[in-house]
């Protein structure tokens, strides 16, 4: 991309999605309880929200808890839910101050009311914010989301609200939990594992993937800047040839 002066500018992704992995291993490597890793992980969330905001990212979707994570030991799940509630309560004033709007996606009704009420309170109190949209994926599963969308599309077609013959990709996108957001441009996974773990399967069709071995509690502002720098060097071809893309 060129600016008015003809100088190359580095493209900032408008939507960054992150699989925040490695809290448990970070703690275990220090002889601590896995929950301590989650506590430390909250500090990283604050840091990365700040730097994403500073860099002009518009949407930051953080995978905080998957639907499959409900099957972890009860102690760990309880500690995590409690921590989410505490962290949201504590961080809300700073989110407002920094003009960050909170949203969430996932089957959140499964969450305990202590955490859910606080999340809903924060969503209401930040709804006027126009800066970064911090979108938390909680009790989230991409397959659940797609099945849910398919069911609602079928009901709406049966009710005559939409024409089944006209259902296309845009229709499906509009029934997903991310309907109001652009697809992620960049998907980051910390903790080194080369997998998607049921995250945003539809939306990441053309996302650039960046995996770092760094555990989430150790993920710094500079590490985030480096991921964005790497993104800036990628050639996104969307199925075209390099020559075609460079001619655009
Ligand atoms: C990611 O860290 C946070 C959640 C899944 C809630 P993990 O708890 O999965 O950490 P590892 O992968 O076991 O190290
Ligand atoms: C993915 O991490 C989910 C979150 C980061 C919330 P997991 O630790 O649950 O993923 P797997 O089990 O290693 O695939
Ligand atoms: Mg993990």
PDB file of C-alpha atoms and ligand atoms in Angstrom:
ATOM      1  CA  UNK A   1       0.000   0.000   0.000  1.00  0.00           C
ATOM      2  CA  UNK A   2       1.207   3.515  -0.837  1.00  0.00           C
ATOM      3  CA  UNK A   3       0.283   6.743   0.906  1.00  0.00           C
ATOM      4  CA  UNK A   4       0.014  10.212  -0.695  1.00  0.00           C
ATOM      5  CA  UNK A   5       3.752  10.763  -0.542  1.00  0.00           C
ATOM      6  CA  UNK A   6       4.336   7.511  -2.368  1.00  0.00           C
ATOM      7  CA  UNK A   7       5.953   5.869   0.658  1.00  0.00           C
ATOM      8  CA  UNK A   8       5.054   2.281   1.389  1.00  0.00           C
ATOM      9  CA  UNK A   9       2.874   2.000   4.498  1.00  0.00           C
ATOM     10  CA  UNK A  10       2.539  -1.108   6.556  1.00  0.00           C
ATOM     11  CA  UNK A  11      -0.939  -2.563   6.464  1.00  0.00           C
ATOM     12  CA  UNK A  12      -2.558  -2.932   9.895  1.00  0.00           C
ATOM     13  CA  UNK A  13      -5.050  -5.808  10.078  1.00  0.00           C
ATOM     14  CA  UNK A  14      -8.510  -4.557  10.865  1.00  0.00           C
ATOM     15  CA  UNK A  15      -9.496  -7.738  12.724  1.00  0.00           C
ATOM     16  CA  UNK A  16      -7.016  -9.803  14.746  1.00  0.00           C
ATOM     17  CA  UNK A  17      -8.195 -13.067  16.344  1.00  0.00           C
ATOM     18  CA  UNK A  18      -6.068 -14.781  18.989  1.00  0.00           C
ATOM     19  CA  UNK A  19      -6.079 -18.311  20.395  1.00  0.00           C
ATOM     20  CA  UNK A  20      -4.643 -17.462  23.814  1.00  0.00           C
ATOM     21  CA  UNK A  21      -2.990 -20.777  24.638  1.00  0.00           C
ATOM     22  CA  UNK A  22      -0.300 -21.938  27.057  1.00  0.00           C
ATOM     23  CA  UNK A  23      -1.464 -20.633  30.445  1.00  0.00           C
ATOM     24  CA  UNK A  24      -1.412 -24.092  32.027  1.00  0.00           C
ATOM     25  CA  UNK A  25       2.025 -25.003  30.698  1.00  0.00           C
ATOM     26  CA  UNK A  26       3.402 -21.622  31.758  1.00  0.00           C
ATOM     27  CA  UNK A  27       2.259 -22.302  35.336  1.00  0.00           C
ATOM     28  CA  UNK A  28       3.328 -25.947  35.401  1.00  0.00           C
ATOM     29  CA  UNK A  29       6.825 -25.018  34.187  1.00  0.00           C
ATOM     30  CA  UNK A  30       7.092 -22.885  37.354  1.00  0.00           C
ATOM     31  CA  UNK A  31       5.666 -25.520  39.669  1.00  0.00           C
ATOM     32  CA  UNK A  32       2.491 -23.447  40.064  1.00  0.00           C
ATOM     33  CA  UNK A  33      -1.152 -24.398  39.847  1.00  0.00           C
ATOM     34  CA  UNK A  34      -2.630 -24.117  36.324  1.00  0.00           C
ATOM     35  CA  UNK A  35      -5.001 -21.436  37.619  1.00  0.00           C
ATOM     36  CA  UNK A  36      -2.019 -19.188  38.329  1.00  0.00           C
ATOM     37  CA  UNK A  37      -1.346 -19.281  34.603  1.00  0.00           C
ATOM     38  CA  UNK A  38      -4.849 -18.013  33.944  1.00  0.00           C
ATOM     39  CA  UNK A  39      -4.338 -15.191  36.475  1.00  0.00           C
ATOM     40  CA  UNK A  40      -1.157 -14.183  34.656  1.00  0.00           C
ATOM     41  CA  UNK A  41      -2.967 -14.556  31.321  1.00  0.00           C
ATOM     42  CA  UNK A  42      -5.380 -11.788  32.318  1.00  0.00           C
ATOM     43  CA  UNK A  43      -2.437  -9.366  32.522  1.00  0.00           C
ATOM     44  CA  UNK A  44      -1.545 -10.315  28.951  1.00  0.00           C
ATOM     45  CA  UNK A  45      -5.124  -9.611  27.869  1.00  0.00           C
ATOM     46  CA  UNK A  46      -4.808  -6.095  29.292  1.00  0.00           C
ATOM     47  CA  UNK A  47      -1.448  -5.548  27.565  1.00  0.00           C
ATOM     48  CA  UNK A  48      -2.551  -6.849  24.197  1.00  0.00           C
ATOM     49  CA  UNK A  49      -5.810  -4.886  24.288  1.00  0.00           C
ATOM     50  CA  UNK A  50      -3.743  -1.743  24.886  1.00  0.00           C
ATOM     51  CA  UNK A  51      -1.260  -2.399  22.089  1.00  0.00           C
ATOM     52  CA  UNK A  52      -3.958  -3.448  19.611  1.00  0.00           C
ATOM     53  CA  UNK A  53      -5.730  -0.182  20.366  1.00  0.00           C
ATOM     54  CA  UNK A  54      -2.501   1.805  19.998  1.00  0.00           C
ATOM     55  CA  UNK A  55      -1.815   0.212  16.616  1.00  0.00           C
ATOM     56  CA  UNK A  56      -5.242   0.987  15.202  1.00  0.00           C
ATOM     57  CA  UNK A  57      -6.665  -2.535  15.106  1.00  0.00           C
ATOM     58  CA  UNK A  58     -10.476  -2.203  14.992  1.00  0.00           C
ATOM     59  CA  UNK A  59     -11.534  -5.686  16.163  1.00  0.00           C
ATOM     60  CA  UNK A  60      -9.692  -7.982  18.561  1.00  0.00           C
ATOM     61  CA  UNK A  61     -11.345 -11.360  19.109  1.00  0.00           C
ATOM     62  CA  UNK A  62      -9.843 -13.352  21.981  1.00  0.00           C
ATOM     63  CA  UNK A  63     -10.584 -17.060  22.439  1.00  0.00           C
ATOM     64  CA  UNK A  64     -10.952 -17.121  26.210  1.00  0.00           C
ATOM     65  CA  UNK A  65     -12.926 -20.329  26.789  1.00  0.00           C
ATOM     66  CA  UNK A  66     -14.053 -23.002  24.338  1.00  0.00           C
ATOM     67  CA  UNK A  67     -17.160 -25.143  24.605  1.00  0.00           C
ATOM     68  CA  UNK A  68     -14.814 -28.121  24.958  1.00  0.00           C
ATOM     69  CA  UNK A  69     -13.106 -26.406  27.909  1.00  0.00           C
ATOM     70  CA  UNK A  70     -16.244 -27.118  30.014  1.00  0.00           C
ATOM     71  CA  UNK A  71     -14.921 -30.695  30.202  1.00  0.00           C
ATOM     72  CA  UNK A  72     -11.817 -29.656  32.162  1.00  0.00           C
ATOM     73  CA  UNK A  73     -11.579 -30.476  35.884  1.00  0.00           C
ATOM     74  CA  UNK A  74     -14.311 -28.627  37.784  1.00  0.00           C
ATOM     75  CA  UNK A  75     -11.815 -26.774  39.984  1.00  0.00           C
ATOM     76  CA  UNK A  76     -10.088 -25.245  36.978  1.00  0.00           C
ATOM     77  CA  UNK A  77     -13.380 -24.290  35.293  1.00  0.00           C
ATOM     78  CA  UNK A  78     -14.704 -22.708  38.508  1.00  0.00           C
ATOM     79  CA  UNK A  79     -11.485 -20.762  39.048  1.00  0.00           C
ATOM     80  CA  UNK A  80     -11.539 -19.514  35.465  1.00  0.00           C
ATOM     81  CA  UNK A  81     -15.160 -18.377  35.603  1.00  0.00           C
ATOM     82  CA  UNK A  82     -14.508 -16.584  38.874  1.00  0.00           C
ATOM     83  CA  UNK A  83     -11.416 -14.946  37.419  1.00  0.00           C
ATOM     84  CA  UNK A  84     -13.307 -13.739  34.331  1.00  0.00           C
ATOM     85  CA  UNK A  85     -15.901 -12.034  36.534  1.00  0.00           C
ATOM     86  CA  UNK A  86     -13.271 -10.369  38.736  1.00  0.00           C
ATOM     87  CA  UNK A  87     -11.172  -9.221  35.792  1.00  0.00           C
ATOM     88  CA  UNK A  88     -14.132  -7.712  33.938  1.00  0.00           C
ATOM     89  CA  UNK A  89     -15.250  -5.810  37.023  1.00  0.00           C
ATOM     90  CA  UNK A  90     -11.727  -4.482  37.610  1.00  0.00           C
ATOM     91  CA  UNK A  91     -10.977  -3.555  33.985  1.00  0.00           C
ATOM     92  CA  UNK A  92     -14.246  -1.883  33.005  1.00  0.00           C
ATOM     93  CA  UNK A  93     -13.222   1.682  34.038  1.00  0.00           C
ATOM     94  CA  UNK A  94     -10.031   1.436  31.974  1.00  0.00           C
ATOM     95  CA  UNK A  95     -11.915   0.019  28.997  1.00  0.00           C
ATOM     96  CA  UNK A  96     -14.237   3.041  29.105  1.00  0.00           C
ATOM     97  CA  UNK A  97     -11.285   5.409  29.528  1.00  0.00           C
ATOM     98  CA  UNK A  98      -9.563   3.842  26.511  1.00  0.00           C
ATOM     99  CA  UNK A  99     -12.750   3.961  24.411  1.00  0.00           C
ATOM    100  CA  UNK A 100     -12.832   0.127  24.104  1.00  0.00           C
ATOM    101  CA  UNK A 101     -16.162  -1.511  23.419  1.00  0.00           C
ATOM    102  CA  UNK A 102     -16.702  -5.016  24.785  1.00  0.00           C
ATOM    103  CA  UNK A 103     -18.723  -7.679  22.973  1.00  0.00           C
ATOM    104  CA  UNK A 104     -18.863 -11.456  23.373  1.00  0.00           C
ATOM    105  CA  UNK A 105     -19.648 -14.479  21.231  1.00  0.00           C
ATOM    106  CA  UNK A 106     -20.447 -18.049  22.242  1.00  0.00           C
ATOM    107  CA  UNK A 107     -23.048 -20.042  24.147  1.00  0.00           C
ATOM    108  CA  UNK A 108     -22.665 -17.720  27.123  1.00  0.00           C
ATOM    109  CA  UNK A 109     -25.904 -18.827  28.803  1.00  0.00           C
ATOM    110  CA  UNK A 110     -23.886 -21.770  30.114  1.00  0.00           C
ATOM    111  CA  UNK A 111     -21.711 -19.459  32.182  1.00  0.00           C
ATOM    112  CA  UNK A 112     -22.370 -18.879  35.883  1.00  0.00           C
ATOM    113  CA  UNK A 113     -24.390 -15.725  36.516  1.00  0.00           C
ATOM    114  CA  UNK A 114     -21.594 -14.167  38.592  1.00  0.00           C
ATOM    115  CA  UNK A 115     -19.396 -13.893  35.484  1.00  0.00           C
ATOM    116  CA  UNK A 116     -22.210 -13.420  32.956  1.00  0.00           C
ATOM    117  CA  UNK A 117     -23.849 -10.518  34.814  1.00  0.00           C
ATOM    118  CA  UNK A 118     -20.536  -8.699  35.030  1.00  0.00           C
ATOM    119  CA  UNK A 119     -19.827  -9.281  31.357  1.00  0.00           C
ATOM    120  CA  UNK A 120     -23.272  -7.973  30.414  1.00  0.00           C
ATOM    121  CA  UNK A 121     -22.752  -4.971  32.682  1.00  0.00           C
ATOM    122  CA  UNK A 122     -19.444  -4.176  31.007  1.00  0.00           C
ATOM    123  CA  UNK A 123     -20.984  -4.605  27.534  1.00  0.00           C
ATOM    124  CA  UNK A 124     -23.706  -2.104  28.459  1.00  0.00           C
ATOM    125  CA  UNK A 125     -21.259   0.357  30.014  1.00  0.00           C
ATOM    126  CA  UNK A 126     -18.918   0.307  27.008  1.00  0.00           C
ATOM    127  CA  UNK A 127     -21.593   0.224  24.287  1.00  0.00           C
ATOM    128  CA  UNK A 128     -20.966   3.895  23.434  1.00  0.00           C
ATOM    129  CA  UNK A 129     -17.202   3.392  22.935  1.00  0.00           C
ATOM    130  CA  UNK A 130     -16.001   3.863  19.376  1.00  0.00           C
ATOM    131  CA  UNK A 131     -12.371   2.697  19.525  1.00  0.00           C
ATOM    132  CA  UNK A 132     -11.242  -0.926  19.587  1.00  0.00           C
ATOM    133  CA  UNK A 133     -13.949  -3.587  19.696  1.00  0.00           C
ATOM    134  CA  UNK A 134     -12.734  -6.225  22.158  1.00  0.00           C
ATOM    135  CA  UNK A 135     -14.697  -9.356  21.371  1.00  0.00           C
ATOM    136  CA  UNK A 136     -14.415 -12.250  23.850  1.00  0.00           C
ATOM    137  CA  UNK A 137     -15.150 -15.790  22.648  1.00  0.00           C
ATOM    138  CA  UNK A 138     -16.593 -17.535  25.705  1.00  0.00           C
ATOM    139  CA  UNK A 139     -18.109 -21.005  25.763  1.00  0.00           C
ATOM    140  CA  UNK A 140     -17.474 -20.737  22.028  1.00  0.00           C
ATOM    141  CA  UNK A 141     -17.421 -23.468  19.392  1.00  0.00           C
ATOM    142  CA  UNK A 142     -17.330 -22.751  15.668  1.00  0.00           C
ATOM    143  CA  UNK A 143     -19.285 -25.918  14.852  1.00  0.00           C
ATOM    144  CA  UNK A 144     -21.933 -24.968  17.408  1.00  0.00           C
ATOM    145  CA  UNK A 145     -22.125 -21.509  15.843  1.00  0.00           C
ATOM    146  CA  UNK A 146     -22.504 -22.859  12.292  1.00  0.00           C
ATOM    147  CA  UNK A 147     -25.133 -25.438  13.335  1.00  0.00           C
ATOM    148  CA  UNK A 148     -27.016 -22.718  15.213  1.00  0.00           C
ATOM    149  CA  UNK A 149     -26.922 -20.471  12.137  1.00  0.00           C
ATOM    150  CA  UNK A 150     -28.152 -23.344   9.916  1.00  0.00           C
ATOM    151  CA  UNK A 151     -31.072 -23.985  12.262  1.00  0.00           C
ATOM    152  CA  UNK A 152     -32.113 -20.321  12.347  1.00  0.00           C
ATOM    153  CA  UNK A 153     -31.784 -20.012   8.566  1.00  0.00           C
ATOM    154  CA  UNK A 154     -34.030 -23.082   8.161  1.00  0.00           C
ATOM    155  CA  UNK A 155     -36.658 -21.653  10.518  1.00  0.00           C
ATOM    156  CA  UNK A 156     -36.608 -18.279   8.750  1.00  0.00           C
ATOM    157  CA  UNK A 157     -36.995 -20.001   5.371  1.00  0.00           C
ATOM    158  CA  UNK A 158     -39.918 -22.059   6.694  1.00  0.00           C
ATOM    159  CA  UNK A 159     -41.516 -18.896   8.056  1.00  0.00           C
ATOM    160  CA  UNK A 160     -41.141 -17.225   4.656  1.00  0.00           C
ATOM    161  CA  UNK A 161     -38.789 -14.539   5.992  1.00  0.00           C
ATOM    162  CA  UNK A 162     -36.082 -15.543   3.513  1.00  0.00           C
ATOM    163  CA  UNK A 163     -36.147 -17.392   0.189  1.00  0.00           C
ATOM    164  CA  UNK A 164     -34.299 -20.726   0.444  1.00  0.00           C
ATOM    165  CA  UNK A 165     -33.188 -20.415  -3.189  1.00  0.00           C
ATOM    166  CA  UNK A 166     -31.404 -17.165  -2.382  1.00  0.00           C
ATOM    167  CA  UNK A 167     -29.291 -18.426   0.547  1.00  0.00           C
ATOM    168  CA  UNK A 168     -25.659 -17.600  -0.176  1.00  0.00           C
ATOM    169  CA  UNK A 169     -22.393 -16.966   1.668  1.00  0.00           C
ATOM    170  CA  UNK A 170     -23.501 -13.512   2.755  1.00  0.00           C
ATOM    171  CA  UNK A 171     -26.662 -15.030   4.250  1.00  0.00           C
ATOM    172  CA  UNK A 172     -24.658 -17.540   6.272  1.00  0.00           C
ATOM    173  CA  UNK A 173     -22.229 -14.825   7.471  1.00  0.00           C
ATOM    174  CA  UNK A 174     -25.139 -12.694   8.599  1.00  0.00           C
ATOM    175  CA  UNK A 175     -26.446 -15.469  10.875  1.00  0.00           C
ATOM    176  CA  UNK A 176     -23.102 -16.011  12.621  1.00  0.00           C
ATOM    177  CA  UNK A 177     -22.218 -14.425  15.964  1.00  0.00           C
ATOM    178  CA  UNK A 178     -19.682 -12.244  14.126  1.00  0.00           C
ATOM    179  CA  UNK A 179     -22.266 -10.836  11.688  1.00  0.00           C
ATOM    180  CA  UNK A 180     -21.357  -7.233  12.508  1.00  0.00           C
ATOM    181  CA  UNK A 181     -17.579  -7.704  12.061  1.00  0.00           C
ATOM    182  CA  UNK A 182     -15.253  -8.175   9.124  1.00  0.00           C
ATOM    183  CA  UNK A 183     -13.557 -11.581   8.927  1.00  0.00           C
ATOM    184  CA  UNK A 184     -10.239 -11.804  10.819  1.00  0.00           C
ATOM    185  CA  UNK A 185      -7.251 -10.784   8.705  1.00  0.00           C
ATOM    186  CA  UNK A 186      -4.752 -12.297  11.112  1.00  0.00           C
ATOM    187  CA  UNK A 187      -5.086 -15.327  13.388  1.00  0.00           C
ATOM    188  CA  UNK A 188      -2.452 -15.628  16.112  1.00  0.00           C
ATOM    189  CA  UNK A 189      -1.969 -18.725  18.258  1.00  0.00           C
ATOM    190  CA  UNK A 190       0.368 -18.683  21.235  1.00  0.00           C
ATOM    191  CA  UNK A 191       1.678 -21.849  22.905  1.00  0.00           C
ATOM    192  CA  UNK A 192       2.999 -23.407  19.695  1.00  0.00           C
ATOM    193  CA  UNK A 193       0.278 -25.878  18.727  1.00  0.00           C
ATOM    194  CA  UNK A 194      -0.509 -26.010  15.010  1.00  0.00           C
ATOM    195  CA  UNK A 195      -4.272 -26.341  15.180  1.00  0.00           C
ATOM    196  CA  UNK A 196      -7.476 -24.290  15.147  1.00  0.00           C
ATOM    197  CA  UNK A 197      -9.325 -25.955  18.086  1.00  0.00           C
ATOM    198  CA  UNK A 198     -12.835 -25.175  16.798  1.00  0.00           C
ATOM    199  CA  UNK A 199     -12.284 -21.402  16.533  1.00  0.00           C
ATOM    200  CA  UNK A 200     -14.029 -19.223  13.881  1.00  0.00           C
ATOM    201  CA  UNK A 201     -13.924 -21.965  11.217  1.00  0.00           C
ATOM    202  CA  UNK A 202     -16.061 -20.066   8.705  1.00  0.00           C
ATOM    203  CA  UNK A 203     -14.532 -16.641   9.322  1.00  0.00           C
ATOM    204  CA  UNK A 204     -10.843 -17.582   9.001  1.00  0.00           C
ATOM    205  CA  UNK A 205     -11.179 -18.834   5.409  1.00  0.00           C
ATOM    206  CA  UNK A 206      -8.519 -16.343   4.247  1.00  0.00           C
ATOM    207  CA  UNK A 207      -6.917 -15.244   7.524  1.00  0.00           C
ATOM    208  CA  UNK A 208      -3.132 -15.178   7.700  1.00  0.00           C
ATOM    209  CA  UNK A 209      -1.983 -17.598  10.415  1.00  0.00           C
ATOM    210  CA  UNK A 210       0.810 -16.759  12.839  1.00  0.00           C
ATOM    211  CA  UNK A 211       1.856 -19.283  15.488  1.00  0.00           C
ATOM    212  CA  UNK A 212       4.404 -18.510  18.184  1.00  0.00           C
ATOM    213  CA  UNK A 213       5.790 -20.977  20.747  1.00  0.00           C
ATOM    214  CA  UNK A 214       5.564 -18.267  23.433  1.00  0.00           C
ATOM    215  CA  UNK A 215       3.042 -19.093  26.146  1.00  0.00           C
ATOM    216  CA  UNK A 216       0.219 -16.569  26.492  1.00  0.00           C
ATOM    217  CA  UNK A 217       1.392 -15.156  29.877  1.00  0.00           C
ATOM    218  CA  UNK A 218       4.767 -14.332  28.275  1.00  0.00           C
ATOM    219  CA  UNK A 219       3.270 -12.734  25.141  1.00  0.00           C
ATOM    220  CA  UNK A 220       4.442  -9.092  25.167  1.00  0.00           C
ATOM    221  CA  UNK A 221       3.433  -5.922  23.347  1.00  0.00           C
ATOM    222  CA  UNK A 222       6.560  -6.318  21.226  1.00  0.00           C
ATOM    223  CA  UNK A 223       5.606  -9.901  20.375  1.00  0.00           C
ATOM    224  CA  UNK A 224       2.231  -8.609  19.174  1.00  0.00           C
ATOM    225  CA  UNK A 225       3.938  -5.865  17.140  1.00  0.00           C
ATOM    226  CA  UNK A 226       6.185  -8.530  15.592  1.00  0.00           C
ATOM    227  CA  UNK A 227       3.140 -10.623  14.594  1.00  0.00           C
ATOM    228  CA  UNK A 228       1.666  -7.559  12.887  1.00  0.00           C
ATOM    229  CA  UNK A 229       4.987  -6.813  11.195  1.00  0.00           C
ATOM    230  CA  UNK A 230       5.067 -10.363   9.822  1.00  0.00           C
ATOM    231  CA  UNK A 231       1.478  -9.951   8.656  1.00  0.00           C
ATOM    232  CA  UNK A 232       2.513  -6.776   6.832  1.00  0.00           C
ATOM    233  CA  UNK A 233       5.080  -8.752   4.819  1.00  0.00           C
ATOM    234  CA  UNK A 234       2.659 -11.436   3.650  1.00  0.00           C
ATOM    235  CA  UNK A 235       1.192 -11.389   0.162  1.00  0.00           C
ATOM    236  CA  UNK A 236      -2.508 -12.215   0.457  1.00  0.00           C
ATOM    237  CA  UNK A 237      -3.516 -13.649  -2.887  1.00  0.00           C
ATOM    238  CA  UNK A 238      -7.126 -14.801  -2.288  1.00  0.00           C
ATOM    239  CA  UNK A 239      -6.762 -17.446  -4.985  1.00  0.00           C
ATOM    240  CA  UNK A 240      -5.260 -15.106  -7.593  1.00  0.00           C
ATOM    241  CA  UNK A 241      -1.712 -15.138  -8.937  1.00  0.00           C
ATOM    242  CA  UNK A 242       0.970 -12.918  -7.457  1.00  0.00           C
ATOM    243  CA  UNK A 243       1.087 -10.931 -10.720  1.00  0.00           C
ATOM    244  CA  UNK A 244      -2.641 -10.273 -10.585  1.00  0.00           C
ATOM    245  CA  UNK A 245      -2.468  -9.105  -6.976  1.00  0.00           C
ATOM    246  CA  UNK A 246       0.481  -6.797  -7.597  1.00  0.00           C
ATOM    247  CA  UNK A 247      -1.375  -5.199 -10.552  1.00  0.00           C
ATOM    248  CA  UNK A 248      -4.306  -4.185  -8.308  1.00  0.00           C
TER     249      UNK A 248
HETATM  250  C1  LIG B   1      -5.391 -21.381  27.403  1.00  0.00           C
HETATM  251  O1  LIG B   1      -4.432 -21.967  28.184  1.00  0.00           O
HETATM  252  C2  LIG B   1      -6.540 -20.843  28.198  1.00  0.00           C
HETATM  253  C3  LIG B   1      -7.741 -21.684  28.162  1.00  0.00           C
HETATM  254  C4  LIG B   1      -7.956 -22.703  27.374  1.00  0.00           C
HETATM  255  C5  LIG B   1      -8.809 -21.323  29.069  1.00  0.00           C
HETATM  256  P1  LIG B   1      -4.486 -23.509  28.562  1.00  0.00           P
HETATM  257  O2  LIG B   1      -5.140 -23.626  29.899  1.00  0.00           O
HETATM  258  O3  LIG B   1      -5.079 -24.318  27.495  1.00  0.00           O
HETATM  259  O4  LIG B   1      -2.947 -23.816  28.703  1.00  0.00           O
HETATM  260  P2  LIG B   1      -2.171 -25.112  28.206  1.00  0.00           P
HETATM  261  O5  LIG B   1      -2.454 -25.252  26.743  1.00  0.00           O
HETATM  262  O6  LIG B   1      -2.699 -26.255  28.987  1.00  0.00           O
HETATM  263  O7  LIG B   1      -0.754 -24.794  28.485  1.00  0.00           O
HETATM  264  C1  LIG B   2      -8.021 -23.409  22.729  1.00  0.00           C
HETATM  265  O1  LIG B   2      -7.091 -23.889  23.621  1.00  0.00           O
HETATM  266  C2  LIG B   2      -9.103 -22.674  23.473  1.00  0.00           C
HETATM  267  C3  LIG B   2      -8.680 -21.441  24.113  1.00  0.00           C
HETATM  268  C4  LIG B   2      -7.539 -20.860  23.975  1.00  0.00           C
HETATM  269  C5  LIG B   2      -9.672 -20.819  24.936  1.00  0.00           C
HETATM  270  P1  LIG B   2      -7.166 -25.394  24.147  1.00  0.00           P
HETATM  271  O2  LIG B   2      -6.038 -25.557  25.082  1.00  0.00           O
HETATM  272  O3  LIG B   2      -8.526 -25.705  24.662  1.00  0.00           O
HETATM  273  O4  LIG B   2      -6.938 -26.194  22.795  1.00  0.00           O
HETATM  274  P2  LIG B   2      -6.499 -27.714  22.587  1.00  0.00           P
HETATM  275  O5  LIG B   2      -7.301 -28.558  23.523  1.00  0.00           O
HETATM  276  O6  LIG B   2      -5.052 -27.788  22.904  1.00  0.00           O
HETATM  277  O7  LIG B   2      -6.769 -27.990  21.142  1.00  0.00           O
HETATM  278 MG1  LIG B   3      -4.269 -25.226  25.855  1.00  0.00          MG
END
